[in-house]
Short mmCIF file of C-alpha atoms and ligand atoms in Angstrom, two decimals:
data_model
loop_
_atom_site.label_atom_id
_atom_site.label_comp_id
_atom_site.label_asym_id
_atom_site.label_seq_id
_atom_site.Cartn_x
_atom_site.Cartn_y
_atom_site.Cartn_z
CA UNK B 4 16.86 -75.78 85.59
CA UNK B 5 19.91 -73.73 86.54
CA UNK B 6 20.35 -73.28 90.28
CA UNK B 7 22.06 -70.29 91.92
CA UNK B 8 23.47 -70.60 95.46
CA UNK B 9 24.62 -67.74 97.68
CA UNK B 10 28.19 -66.60 96.99
CA UNK B 11 30.02 -66.45 100.31
CA UNK B 12 33.73 -66.53 101.10
CA UNK B 13 34.71 -67.00 97.48
CA UNK B 14 32.44 -69.92 96.68
CA UNK B 15 28.88 -71.07 96.07
CA UNK B 16 27.13 -71.85 99.36
CA UNK B 17 23.80 -73.67 99.61
CA UNK B 18 21.13 -71.99 101.78
CA UNK B 19 20.98 -73.43 105.28
CA UNK B 20 17.21 -73.83 104.95
CA UNK B 21 17.72 -75.93 101.80
CA UNK B 22 15.01 -73.96 100.02
CA UNK B 23 15.02 -72.15 96.70
CA UNK B 24 12.60 -69.93 94.78
CA UNK B 25 12.09 -69.57 91.02
CA UNK B 26 13.17 -66.58 88.98
CA UNK B 27 10.94 -65.89 85.98
CA UNK B 28 11.39 -64.52 82.50
CA UNK B 29 8.88 -61.64 82.16
CA UNK B 30 8.35 -62.15 78.43
CA UNK B 31 7.55 -65.88 78.52
CA UNK B 32 6.34 -65.86 82.11
CA UNK B 33 8.37 -69.02 82.70
CA UNK B 34 10.86 -69.81 85.44
CA UNK B 35 14.37 -70.18 84.05
CA UNK B 36 16.45 -70.63 87.22
CA UNK B 37 16.10 -71.13 90.95
CA UNK B 38 17.67 -68.97 93.59
CA UNK B 39 18.80 -69.74 97.14
CA UNK B 40 16.23 -68.54 99.66
CA UNK B 41 18.32 -66.88 102.34
CA UNK B 42 17.64 -66.88 106.07
CA UNK B 43 19.20 -64.82 108.88
CA UNK B 44 21.63 -67.75 109.40
CA UNK B 45 22.91 -67.29 105.84
CA UNK B 46 23.22 -63.57 106.51
CA UNK B 47 25.37 -64.35 109.58
CA UNK B 48 27.64 -66.51 107.45
CA UNK B 49 28.07 -63.84 104.76
CA UNK B 50 28.65 -61.06 107.29
CA UNK B 51 31.19 -63.18 109.18
CA UNK B 52 33.05 -63.89 105.95
CA UNK B 53 33.14 -60.19 105.05
CA UNK B 54 34.26 -59.25 108.57
CA UNK B 55 37.02 -61.88 108.58
CA UNK B 56 38.26 -60.61 105.21
CA UNK B 57 38.21 -57.04 106.53
CA UNK B 58 40.06 -57.94 109.76
CA UNK B 59 42.66 -59.91 107.79
CA UNK B 60 43.51 -56.49 106.29
CA UNK B 61 44.66 -58.09 103.03
CA UNK B 62 42.32 -56.05 100.83
CA UNK B 63 42.79 -52.75 102.65
CA UNK B 64 46.57 -53.11 103.09
CA UNK B 65 47.70 -54.39 99.69
CA UNK B 66 48.09 -50.72 98.69
CA UNK B 67 45.55 -48.66 96.87
CA UNK B 68 47.54 -49.06 93.65
CA UNK B 69 47.25 -52.83 93.79
CA UNK B 70 43.55 -52.61 94.64
CA UNK B 71 43.17 -50.47 91.54
CA UNK B 72 44.97 -53.10 89.44
CA UNK B 73 42.66 -55.86 90.64
CA UNK B 74 39.57 -53.72 90.07
CA UNK B 75 40.78 -52.95 86.54
CA UNK B 76 41.16 -56.68 85.88
CA UNK B 77 37.65 -57.13 87.29
CA UNK B 78 36.40 -54.49 84.84
CA UNK B 79 38.18 -56.22 81.93
CA UNK B 80 36.41 -59.47 82.82
CA UNK B 81 33.04 -57.70 83.04
CA UNK B 82 33.59 -56.49 79.47
CA UNK B 83 34.57 -60.01 78.37
CA UNK B 84 31.42 -61.43 79.99
CA UNK B 85 29.14 -58.53 79.07
CA UNK B 86 26.99 -60.44 76.60
CA UNK B 87 26.35 -63.30 79.02
CA UNK B 88 25.65 -60.94 81.93
CA UNK B 89 23.36 -58.82 79.77
CA UNK B 90 21.43 -61.88 78.65
CA UNK B 91 20.85 -62.90 82.28
CA UNK B 92 19.55 -59.45 83.18
CA UNK B 93 17.32 -59.36 80.14
CA UNK B 94 15.86 -62.76 81.08
CA UNK B 95 15.33 -61.70 84.68
CA UNK B 96 13.73 -58.27 84.33
CA UNK B 97 12.67 -58.16 80.69
CA UNK B 98 14.70 -55.07 79.85
CA UNK B 99 15.59 -54.62 76.18
CA UNK B 100 18.72 -56.49 75.17
CA UNK B 101 19.63 -53.41 73.12
CA UNK B 102 19.74 -51.32 76.32
CA UNK B 103 21.11 -53.96 78.69
CA UNK B 104 24.18 -54.83 76.63
CA UNK B 105 25.28 -51.19 76.68
CA UNK B 106 24.43 -50.90 80.35
CA UNK B 107 26.58 -53.89 81.36
CA UNK B 108 29.56 -52.47 79.47
CA UNK B 109 28.95 -49.25 81.36
CA UNK B 110 29.12 -51.22 84.62
CA UNK B 111 32.75 -51.96 83.76
CA UNK B 112 33.35 -48.22 83.41
CA UNK B 113 32.40 -47.73 87.05
CA UNK B 114 35.12 -50.16 88.11
CA UNK B 115 37.72 -48.58 85.79
CA UNK B 116 36.88 -45.15 87.21
CA UNK B 117 37.17 -46.08 90.91
CA UNK B 118 40.16 -48.34 90.18
CA UNK B 119 41.83 -45.20 88.87
CA UNK B 120 40.74 -43.10 91.84
CA UNK B 121 41.85 -45.67 94.42
CA UNK B 122 45.42 -44.35 94.69
CA UNK B 123 44.59 -40.75 93.85
CA UNK B 124 42.51 -39.86 96.86
CA UNK B 125 44.75 -38.57 99.60
CA UNK B 126 44.41 -37.23 103.11
CA UNK B 127 45.51 -33.82 104.31
CA UNK B 128 48.24 -32.32 106.45
CA UNK B 129 46.61 -29.78 108.77
CA UNK B 130 48.36 -26.52 109.73
CA UNK B 131 47.55 -27.27 113.36
CA UNK B 132 47.69 -24.42 115.90
CA UNK B 133 49.72 -26.42 118.49
CA UNK B 134 53.48 -25.86 118.42
CA UNK B 135 55.57 -29.02 118.16
CA UNK B 136 52.62 -31.10 117.01
CA UNK B 137 51.91 -32.65 113.64
CA UNK B 138 48.33 -33.39 112.59
CA UNK B 139 47.04 -35.14 109.53
CA UNK B 140 43.71 -36.43 108.29
CA UNK B 141 43.61 -39.90 106.78
CA UNK B 142 40.71 -41.80 105.24
CA UNK B 143 40.04 -45.39 106.23
CA UNK B 144 37.54 -47.98 105.03
CA UNK B 145 34.44 -48.40 107.22
CA UNK B 146 34.42 -52.21 107.28
CA UNK B 147 31.55 -54.41 106.07
CA UNK B 148 29.16 -52.56 103.75
CA UNK B 149 25.65 -53.95 103.18
CA UNK B 150 24.33 -53.13 99.71
CA UNK B 151 20.63 -53.77 98.99
CA UNK B 152 19.53 -53.28 95.39
CA UNK B 153 16.39 -53.33 93.18
CA UNK B 154 15.41 -55.23 90.06
CA UNK B 155 15.30 -52.56 87.41
CA UNK B 156 19.07 -52.27 86.74
CA UNK B 157 20.59 -54.92 89.01
CA UNK B 158 24.27 -54.84 88.00
CA UNK B 159 24.44 -51.12 87.30
CA UNK B 160 22.86 -50.00 90.56
CA UNK B 161 25.03 -52.42 92.53
CA UNK B 162 28.17 -51.17 90.76
CA UNK B 163 27.33 -47.62 91.88
CA UNK B 164 27.95 -48.83 95.45
CA UNK B 165 30.35 -51.71 94.96
CA UNK B 166 33.01 -49.94 92.88
CA UNK B 167 33.69 -47.03 95.29
CA UNK B 168 33.24 -49.23 98.38
CA UNK B 169 35.79 -51.78 97.17
CA UNK B 170 38.20 -49.12 95.89
CA UNK B 171 38.17 -47.62 99.40
CA UNK B 172 39.20 -50.99 100.91
CA UNK B 173 35.88 -52.14 102.38
CA UNK B 174 34.36 -55.58 102.16
CA UNK B 175 30.79 -55.94 100.92
CA UNK B 176 27.69 -58.12 101.29
CA UNK B 177 25.17 -57.53 98.49
CA UNK B 178 21.52 -58.55 98.66
CA UNK B 179 20.10 -58.21 95.16
CA UNK B 180 16.40 -58.03 94.43
CA UNK B 181 14.60 -61.37 94.73
CA UNK B 182 13.54 -60.87 91.10
CA UNK B 183 17.04 -60.39 89.68
CA UNK B 184 19.68 -62.22 91.71
CA UNK B 185 21.45 -64.31 89.08
CA UNK B 186 23.63 -61.64 87.44
CA UNK B 187 25.03 -60.61 90.84
CA UNK B 188 26.06 -64.18 91.63
CA UNK B 189 27.85 -64.34 88.27
CA UNK B 190 29.52 -61.00 89.02
CA UNK B 191 30.85 -62.27 92.36
CA UNK B 192 32.30 -65.33 90.62
CA UNK B 193 34.04 -63.05 88.09
CA UNK B 194 35.45 -60.96 90.94
CA UNK B 195 37.27 -64.01 92.34
CA UNK B 196 38.65 -64.76 88.88
CA UNK B 197 39.95 -61.18 88.79
CA UNK B 198 41.87 -61.72 92.02
CA UNK B 199 39.62 -60.21 94.70
CA UNK B 200 40.44 -62.05 97.94
CA UNK B 201 37.66 -64.35 99.13
CA UNK B 202 35.18 -62.77 101.52
CA UNK B 203 35.66 -59.28 100.07
CA UNK B 204 32.53 -59.46 97.89
CA UNK B 205 29.70 -61.75 99.01
CA UNK B 206 26.16 -62.16 97.71
CA UNK B 207 23.31 -63.43 99.81
CA UNK B 208 20.00 -63.88 98.00
CA UNK B 209 16.44 -63.91 99.26
CA UNK B 210 13.42 -61.78 100.10
CA UNK B 211 13.60 -58.33 101.63
CA UNK B 212 11.00 -59.14 104.27
CA UNK B 213 12.88 -62.30 105.28
CA UNK B 214 16.51 -61.18 105.43
CA UNK B 215 16.51 -57.40 104.92
CA UNK B 216 16.18 -56.60 108.60
CA UNK B 217 18.85 -59.17 109.58
CA UNK B 218 21.28 -57.48 107.18
CA UNK B 219 20.52 -53.90 108.17
CA UNK B 220 20.59 -54.58 111.91
CA UNK B 221 23.57 -56.92 111.78
CA UNK B 222 26.15 -55.96 114.41
CA UNK B 223 28.96 -56.28 111.86
CA UNK B 224 27.33 -53.95 109.28
CA UNK B 225 29.09 -50.58 109.23
CA UNK B 226 26.98 -48.90 106.55
CA UNK B 227 23.83 -49.64 104.56
CA UNK B 228 23.71 -48.54 100.93
CA UNK B 229 20.14 -49.05 99.69
CA UNK B 230 18.44 -48.47 96.35
CA UNK B 231 14.76 -49.25 96.08
CA UNK B 232 11.25 -48.08 96.77
CA UNK B 233 9.97 -45.79 99.46
CA UNK B 234 8.46 -48.46 101.71
CA UNK B 235 11.67 -50.51 101.84
CA UNK B 236 13.76 -47.35 102.10
CA UNK B 237 11.85 -46.08 105.11
CA UNK B 238 12.06 -49.49 106.83
CA UNK B 239 15.81 -49.59 106.23
CA UNK B 240 16.24 -46.05 107.50
CA UNK B 241 14.33 -46.77 110.73
CA UNK B 242 16.18 -50.03 111.42
CA UNK B 243 19.55 -48.43 110.66
CA UNK B 244 18.76 -45.46 112.90
CA UNK B 245 17.88 -47.76 115.80
CA UNK B 246 21.23 -49.51 115.36
CA UNK B 247 23.11 -46.21 114.80
CA UNK B 248 24.25 -47.17 111.32
CA UNK B 249 24.80 -44.66 108.51
CA UNK B 250 22.82 -45.04 105.28
CA UNK B 251 22.68 -43.87 101.73
CA UNK B 252 19.19 -44.18 100.28
CA UNK B 253 18.45 -43.93 96.55
CA UNK B 254 14.66 -43.96 96.33
CA UNK B 255 11.88 -43.12 93.92
CA UNK B 256 10.85 -40.09 91.93
CA UNK B 257 8.10 -38.25 90.09
CA UNK B 258 10.36 -36.23 87.88
CA UNK B 259 9.14 -33.21 85.90
CA UNK B 260 10.15 -32.87 82.27
CA UNK B 261 9.48 -29.24 81.31
CA UNK B 262 9.26 -28.07 77.71
CA UNK B 263 9.32 -24.32 77.19
CA UNK B 264 7.84 -22.72 74.07
CA UNK B 265 11.29 -21.89 72.67
CA UNK B 266 12.55 -25.51 72.82
CA UNK B 267 13.74 -27.56 69.87
CA UNK B 268 10.48 -29.52 69.83
CA UNK B 269 11.83 -32.45 67.75
CA UNK B 270 14.57 -33.11 70.27
CA UNK B 271 12.34 -32.47 73.26
CA UNK B 272 9.79 -35.02 72.07
CA UNK B 273 12.56 -37.63 71.72
CA UNK B 274 13.63 -36.76 75.27
CA UNK B 275 10.09 -37.29 76.53
CA UNK B 276 9.89 -40.70 74.85
CA UNK B 277 13.20 -41.95 76.27
CA UNK B 278 12.39 -40.35 79.63
CA UNK B 279 9.13 -42.19 80.26
CA UNK B 280 8.85 -45.03 77.74
CA UNK B 281 12.51 -46.17 77.81
CA UNK B 282 12.75 -49.29 80.02
CA UNK B 283 8.93 -49.23 79.98
CA UNK B 284 9.07 -46.41 82.51
CA UNK B 285 10.60 -48.72 85.10
CA UNK B 286 13.38 -46.36 86.13
CA UNK B 287 13.68 -44.21 89.20
CA UNK B 288 14.47 -41.19 87.03
CA UNK B 289 11.49 -41.61 84.68
CA UNK B 290 10.20 -38.27 83.39
CA UNK B 291 6.68 -39.15 84.48
CA UNK B 292 5.30 -35.60 84.68
CA UNK B 293 5.41 -33.72 81.38
CA UNK B 294 4.94 -29.97 81.74
CA UNK B 295 4.14 -28.24 78.43
CA UNK B 296 3.82 -24.58 77.64
CA UNK B 297 0.20 -24.03 76.66
CA UNK B 298 1.17 -22.89 73.13
CA UNK B 299 2.90 -26.19 72.23
CA UNK B 300 0.69 -28.61 74.18
CA UNK B 301 -1.37 -30.05 71.31
CA UNK B 302 1.58 -30.21 68.91
CA UNK B 303 3.76 -32.16 71.38
CA UNK B 304 0.97 -34.59 72.27
CA UNK B 305 0.28 -35.23 68.56
CA UNK B 306 3.97 -35.91 67.91
CA UNK B 307 4.24 -38.24 70.90
CA UNK B 308 1.23 -40.25 69.74
CA UNK B 309 2.70 -40.47 66.24
CA UNK B 310 5.94 -41.95 67.64
CA UNK B 311 4.12 -44.37 69.95
CA UNK B 312 1.93 -45.63 67.11
CA UNK B 313 5.10 -46.73 65.30
CA UNK B 314 6.84 -48.22 68.35
CA UNK B 315 7.87 -51.85 68.13
CA UNK B 316 6.59 -53.51 71.29
CA UNK B 317 7.36 -57.12 72.14
CA UNK B 318 10.16 -59.58 72.80
CA UNK B 319 12.99 -57.76 74.64
CA UNK B 320 15.51 -60.31 73.32
CA UNK B 321 15.16 -58.87 69.79
CA UNK B 322 17.55 -56.04 69.00
CA UNK B 323 14.92 -53.88 67.26
CA UNK B 324 12.28 -54.02 70.03
CA UNK B 325 11.66 -50.57 71.50
CA UNK B 326 9.30 -51.30 74.38
CA UNK B 327 9.49 -54.51 76.40
CA UNK B 328 7.39 -56.18 79.09
CA UNK B 329 6.73 -55.16 82.67
CA UNK B 330 9.18 -56.90 84.96
CA UNK B 331 6.83 -58.64 87.41
CA UNK B 332 3.15 -59.57 87.68
CA UNK B 333 2.72 -57.39 90.77
CA UNK B 334 4.26 -54.41 88.96
CA UNK B 335 1.85 -55.01 86.07
CA UNK B 336 -1.09 -54.94 88.51
CA UNK B 337 0.22 -51.79 90.14
CA UNK B 338 0.51 -49.95 86.79
CA UNK B 339 -2.97 -51.03 85.68
CA UNK B 340 -4.43 -49.89 88.98
CA UNK B 341 -2.83 -46.43 88.55
CA UNK B 342 -4.36 -46.23 85.07
CA UNK B 343 -7.76 -46.86 86.67
CA UNK B 344 -7.04 -44.28 89.36
CA UNK B 345 -6.10 -41.65 86.73
CA UNK B 346 -9.32 -42.30 84.82
CA UNK B 347 -11.43 -42.09 87.95
CA UNK B 348 -9.67 -38.86 88.95
CA UNK B 349 -10.84 -37.29 85.69
CA UNK B 350 -7.64 -37.27 83.64
CA UNK B 351 -8.11 -37.79 79.89
CA UNK B 352 -6.52 -40.91 78.45
CA UNK B 353 -5.03 -39.55 75.22
CA UNK B 354 -3.23 -42.76 74.27
CA UNK B 355 -2.98 -46.35 75.54
CA UNK B 356 -4.38 -47.04 78.97
CA UNK B 357 -4.76 -50.82 78.74
CA UNK B 358 -2.96 -54.13 78.96
CA UNK B 359 -1.59 -55.46 75.65
CA UNK B 360 -2.59 -58.95 74.60
CA UNK B 361 -1.67 -61.06 71.58
CA UNK B 362 0.94 -63.56 70.43
CA UNK B 363 3.68 -60.91 70.08
CA UNK B 364 3.32 -60.12 73.80
CA UNK B 365 4.46 -63.50 75.12
CA UNK B 366 2.76 -64.23 78.42
CA UNK B 367 1.03 -60.86 78.24
CA UNK B 368 2.94 -58.90 80.87
CA UNK B 369 2.67 -55.71 78.79
CA UNK B 370 1.06 -52.30 79.24
CA UNK B 371 0.44 -50.03 76.26
CA UNK B 372 2.47 -46.83 76.51
CA UNK B 373 -0.02 -44.46 78.06
CA UNK B 374 -0.52 -40.70 78.00
CA UNK B 375 -2.87 -38.85 80.33
CA UNK B 376 -3.68 -35.22 79.56
CA UNK B 377 -5.78 -32.76 81.61
CA UNK B 378 -3.90 -33.91 84.69
CA UNK B 379 -3.92 -31.67 87.76
CA UNK B 380 -0.83 -31.75 89.89
CA UNK B 381 -2.80 -32.68 93.00
CA UNK B 382 -4.06 -35.92 91.41
CA UNK B 383 -2.50 -39.18 92.58
CA UNK B 384 -1.33 -39.88 89.02
CA UNK B 385 0.78 -36.70 89.27
CA UNK B 386 2.09 -37.29 92.78
CA UNK B 387 2.74 -41.02 93.20
CA UNK B 388 5.41 -43.13 91.52
CA UNK B 389 3.82 -45.54 89.02
CA UNK B 390 7.10 -47.08 87.78
CA UNK B 391 5.65 -47.88 84.38
CA UNK B 392 5.05 -46.40 80.90
CA UNK B 393 2.46 -43.87 82.06
CA UNK B 394 2.91 -40.18 81.34
CA UNK B 395 0.96 -37.42 83.15
CA UNK B 396 0.75 -34.21 81.13
CA UNK B 397 0.07 -30.73 82.50
CA UNK B 398 0.34 -27.31 80.92
CA UNK B 399 1.53 -23.93 82.17
CA UNK B 400 1.37 -20.26 81.15
CA UNK B 401 4.79 -18.95 82.19
CA UNK B 402 8.12 -20.00 83.67
CA UNK B 403 7.08 -19.31 87.27
CA UNK B 404 4.02 -21.51 86.96
CA UNK B 405 6.15 -24.27 85.39
CA UNK B 406 8.59 -24.12 88.31
CA UNK B 407 5.81 -24.08 90.87
CA UNK B 408 4.21 -27.23 89.42
CA UNK B 409 7.58 -28.93 88.85
CA UNK B 410 8.61 -28.46 92.49
CA UNK B 411 5.19 -29.24 93.96
CA UNK B 412 6.04 -32.88 94.77
CA UNK B 413 7.54 -34.60 97.75
CA UNK B 414 10.13 -36.23 95.46
CA UNK B 415 13.26 -34.59 94.08
CA UNK B 416 15.32 -37.13 92.18
CA UNK B 417 15.59 -35.55 88.74
CA UNK B 418 14.13 -32.86 86.50
CA UNK B 419 14.63 -31.62 82.96
CA UNK B 420 14.00 -28.45 81.02
CA UNK B 421 14.02 -27.99 77.25
CA UNK B 422 14.80 -24.51 75.95
CA UNK B 423 17.16 -22.85 73.48
CA UNK B 424 17.69 -19.91 75.80
CA UNK B 425 20.81 -20.26 77.95
CA UNK B 426 19.70 -17.75 80.56
CA UNK B 427 16.34 -19.47 81.07
CA UNK B 428 18.00 -22.87 81.26
CA UNK B 429 20.25 -21.63 84.05
CA UNK B 430 17.31 -20.03 85.84
CA UNK B 431 15.50 -23.37 85.81
CA UNK B 432 18.66 -25.31 86.75
CA UNK B 433 18.97 -23.07 89.82
CA UNK B 434 15.36 -23.37 90.91
CA UNK B 435 14.39 -26.96 90.16
CA UNK B 436 14.45 -28.94 93.42
CA UNK B 437 16.17 -32.13 92.28
CA UNK B 438 19.52 -33.88 92.68
CA UNK B 439 19.94 -34.03 88.89
CA UNK B 440 18.80 -31.43 86.38
CA UNK B 441 19.08 -32.10 82.66
CA UNK B 442 18.91 -29.29 80.12
CA UNK B 443 17.99 -30.46 76.61
CA UNK B 444 18.66 -34.11 77.47
CA UNK B 445 17.07 -36.80 79.63
CA UNK B 446 18.20 -39.94 81.53
CA UNK B 447 21.91 -39.15 81.20
CA UNK B 448 24.02 -40.67 83.99
CA UNK B 449 27.76 -41.13 84.44
CA UNK B 450 30.24 -42.44 86.97
CA UNK B 451 32.06 -39.09 86.68
CA UNK B 452 29.26 -37.12 88.35
CA UNK B 453 26.87 -37.53 91.25
CA UNK B 454 23.35 -38.91 91.45
CA UNK B 455 20.90 -38.75 94.34
CA UNK B 456 17.72 -37.21 95.61
CA UNK B 457 16.32 -34.11 97.25
CA UNK B 458 13.36 -34.53 99.64
CA UNK B 459 11.78 -38.01 99.75
CA UNK B 460 13.97 -39.29 96.89
CA UNK B 461 16.79 -40.20 99.21
CA UNK B 462 19.73 -39.44 101.42
CA UNK B 463 23.31 -39.08 100.19
CA UNK B 464 24.89 -39.28 96.76
CA UNK B 465 26.44 -41.94 94.55
CA UNK B 466 28.96 -41.52 91.75
CA UNK B 467 31.55 -38.86 91.02
CA UNK B 468 34.98 -38.20 92.48
CA UNK B 469 33.79 -38.04 96.11
CA UNK B 470 31.83 -41.31 96.23
CA UNK B 471 34.58 -43.19 98.05
CA UNK B 472 34.12 -40.76 100.98
CA UNK B 473 30.66 -42.29 101.53
CA UNK B 474 32.50 -45.50 102.47
CA UNK B 475 35.35 -44.04 104.54
CA UNK B 476 36.04 -42.86 108.06
CA UNK B 477 37.91 -39.63 108.50
CA UNK B 478 40.62 -39.98 111.13
CA UNK B 479 42.55 -37.11 112.70
CA UNK B 480 46.05 -38.17 113.83
CA UNK B 481 48.07 -36.08 116.32
CA UNK B 482 51.81 -36.67 116.59
CA UNK B 483 54.04 -34.94 119.12
CA UNK B 484 57.58 -36.01 118.21
CA UNK B 485 59.13 -34.62 121.41
CA UNK B 486 56.57 -34.64 124.25
CA UNK B 487 57.23 -32.08 126.98
CA UNK B 488 54.01 -31.45 128.87
CA UNK B 489 54.69 -29.68 132.22
CA UNK B 490 51.22 -29.89 133.80
CA UNK B 491 49.21 -32.99 132.74
CA UNK B 492 46.09 -31.67 134.55
CA UNK B 493 45.69 -28.74 132.15
CA UNK B 494 44.46 -29.23 128.56
CA UNK B 495 47.37 -28.45 126.24
P1 LIG L 526 12.01 -52.48 96.68
O1 LIG L 526 12.16 -51.41 97.70
O2 LIG L 526 10.81 -53.32 96.67
O3 LIG L 526 13.24 -53.49 96.78
C1 LIG L 526 14.59 -53.03 96.74
C2 LIG L 526 15.45 -53.99 97.54
O4 LIG L 526 15.13 -53.84 98.93
C3 LIG L 526 15.21 -55.46 97.23
O5 LIG L 526 16.45 -56.14 97.27
C4 LIG L 526 14.30 -55.91 98.36
O6 LIG L 526 14.38 -57.28 98.62
C5 LIG L 526 14.84 -55.09 99.51
N1 LIG L 526 13.92 -54.84 100.62
C6 LIG L 526 12.58 -54.69 100.58
N2 LIG L 526 12.11 -54.44 101.82
C7 LIG L 526 13.17 -54.41 102.65
C8 LIG L 526 13.34 -54.19 104.05
N3 LIG L 526 12.30 -53.94 104.86
N4 LIG L 526 14.58 -54.21 104.56
C9 LIG L 526 15.65 -54.43 103.77
N5 LIG L 526 15.55 -54.68 102.44
C10 LIG L 526 14.33 -54.66 101.89
O7 LIG L 526 12.23 -51.77 95.27
P2 LIG L 526 12.11 -52.42 93.82
O8 LIG L 526 10.67 -52.62 93.52
O9 LIG L 526 13.06 -53.56 93.69
O10 LIG L 526 12.68 -51.22 92.90
C11 LIG L 526 11.90 -50.19 92.43
C12 LIG L 526 12.09 -48.95 93.28
O11 LIG L 526 13.45 -48.61 93.35
C13 LIG L 526 11.38 -47.75 92.71
O12 LIG L 526 10.72 -47.03 93.72
C14 LIG L 526 12.51 -46.92 92.13
O13 LIG L 526 12.24 -45.55 92.01
C15 LIG L 526 13.62 -47.21 93.07
N6 LIG L 526 14.91 -46.97 92.42
C16 LIG L 526 15.66 -45.91 92.82
C17 LIG L 526 16.86 -45.63 92.17
C18 LIG L 526 17.72 -44.45 92.55
O14 LIG L 526 18.89 -44.44 92.19
N7 LIG L 526 17.21 -43.46 93.26
C19 LIG L 526 17.30 -46.47 91.14
C20 LIG L 526 16.49 -47.54 90.77
C21 LIG L 526 15.31 -47.80 91.43
#
C-alpha cells in the first residue's frame, strides 16, 4: 500500500511517533494508502522549517516578480499533473471524477491569478501633515501561516489560502483533513519541482483533535486560515484568541435558494439540482433550503423528482456518473440521522429518504437524493447543516415573506434568487444576508471575486484582488531626511 509521510523542509519526513493511519476509498470502502499520524513534535518540526525559511528572507526578498514566476511554474505543473491529482482526490473523498478534474485545473488558475497580482499590489505614499517628513505605507508578509482544511474539496480550498499567502511572501504549514491528505502531499512535492525554496510550503498530516491545537497555539504561527465545520471553527477561534492570533474562518451554511414565480423554471430547477445534489450535497455552499413561490411549488417539485429519477448514481470514477458516494461512514450516519429527524419533525418525504444498497453502490456508502416538503423554517432540518443530498422545501406568498424565511438562519454563507425581473433581483441581492448572492445561477465561484460568510458562516474573506491583504502587515514608515527637532520633550 502506498505510504504518505509529512512533507517538511522540502522532503518527505516520517512521523516521529512512527504511526500511520489508513485513508479509504468511499466507493469501495477499502484503504488505498496510509498517512503519517502527526504529533505536536511533528508540528514543531514543520513550524520551525517554515520559520527558518521565512527568516532566511529568500522567498520574501527574491522580488515579487520572481515569486510570481515561480508560482506560474507551479501552476503549469499543477495543470500537467491534474489528472493524477484529480484521481487521488476522487479516491479519497469519492467526488465525481467529472467534477474533480475540472476543479483541479481550476486550482492552477488560483496560482496564475495571485502570481500575476504578486508584483501589482503596491503600497501608498501618504500626504502627511508634517513638514519635512515623508510617510509611506508598505505591505509585508506576516510570517508562518497555518492553513487547516476540510475533506470536501481538499486542493481547491487549500489553494484559496495558499496562493495569496505565498504570493505575499509568507511561508505556510498546511494541515489537510485526515480523510484527504494525499493530494496535498503531492502538491507540496510539485511545489519544490517548480522552484519554491524548501520550508516555504510544508504539510503535516494527522487528526484535528491530536495536532490542531498545537498548530493553532504554536508560538511561531502568525495567522490561522481555517475552513471546516462549526465545532472545529469555534475551537480554532477560541484557541487563536487566547494566543492573540488573527484568523480567517470559512465555515458552514444553510443557504436559501429562492425561486420567484416569474423565474425561468427550467433553468431554476437545474440550479436547484446542482445546488444541493452536486457533490452529493457535501459542499459548504449547498442550496439546502429551497424556497418556492406557492404558485410554482408543485410544478418545481414534480420536475425535480423527474430529474432525480433519471440520475445516474454510482461509481464516481466513471465519467457519466452524476451522484457519487458519501465521503465517510460518519458523514453517512449523520445524513441518515437528519433524515430521521426530518421525518419525526413532521416534514413530508417527497423523494428518497433512505440509504442506497445494491452492487452498483460499491460498499454502500450512498444516500438517495432526498426531498422534504412541508418543512417549517424552525425545524432542525431547515436550520442545521446536513452536508448531504437532502433538500428542505418551503413555500412563500410574497417577496417579503421569502426574504424573511431566507434570512431567518444563523448562517449566511450564500443565497440565490431566480427571477427574470432585474429590479426584483437587485432588491433580493441587497437584502439577502449572505457573503455570496447568486441571481439565476448557483455554486459559481472564482478566484477573481471574494467568498466568505455573514453571521455564523465565518470571519473574513478569501479570493479576489484583496486576498493578499489577509496575509500582510501594513507598516507605516516615517522618514525625516533632515532632522531638526528643537525641543525633544514636546511631541512634534
Ligand atoms: P471539520 O471541521 O471536521 O475539519 C476541518 C479541518 O479542521 C480538518 O483538517 C480537521 O482535522 C481540523 N480540525 C478539527 N478540529 C480541530 C481543532 N479543534 N483544531 C484545529 N483543527 C481542527 O470539517 P470537515 O468535516 O472536514 O468539513 C466539512 C465542513 O467544512 C462543513 O461544515 C462545511 O460547511 C465546511 N466548509 C466550509 C467551506 C467554506 O468555504 N465556508 C468550504 C468547505 C467546507
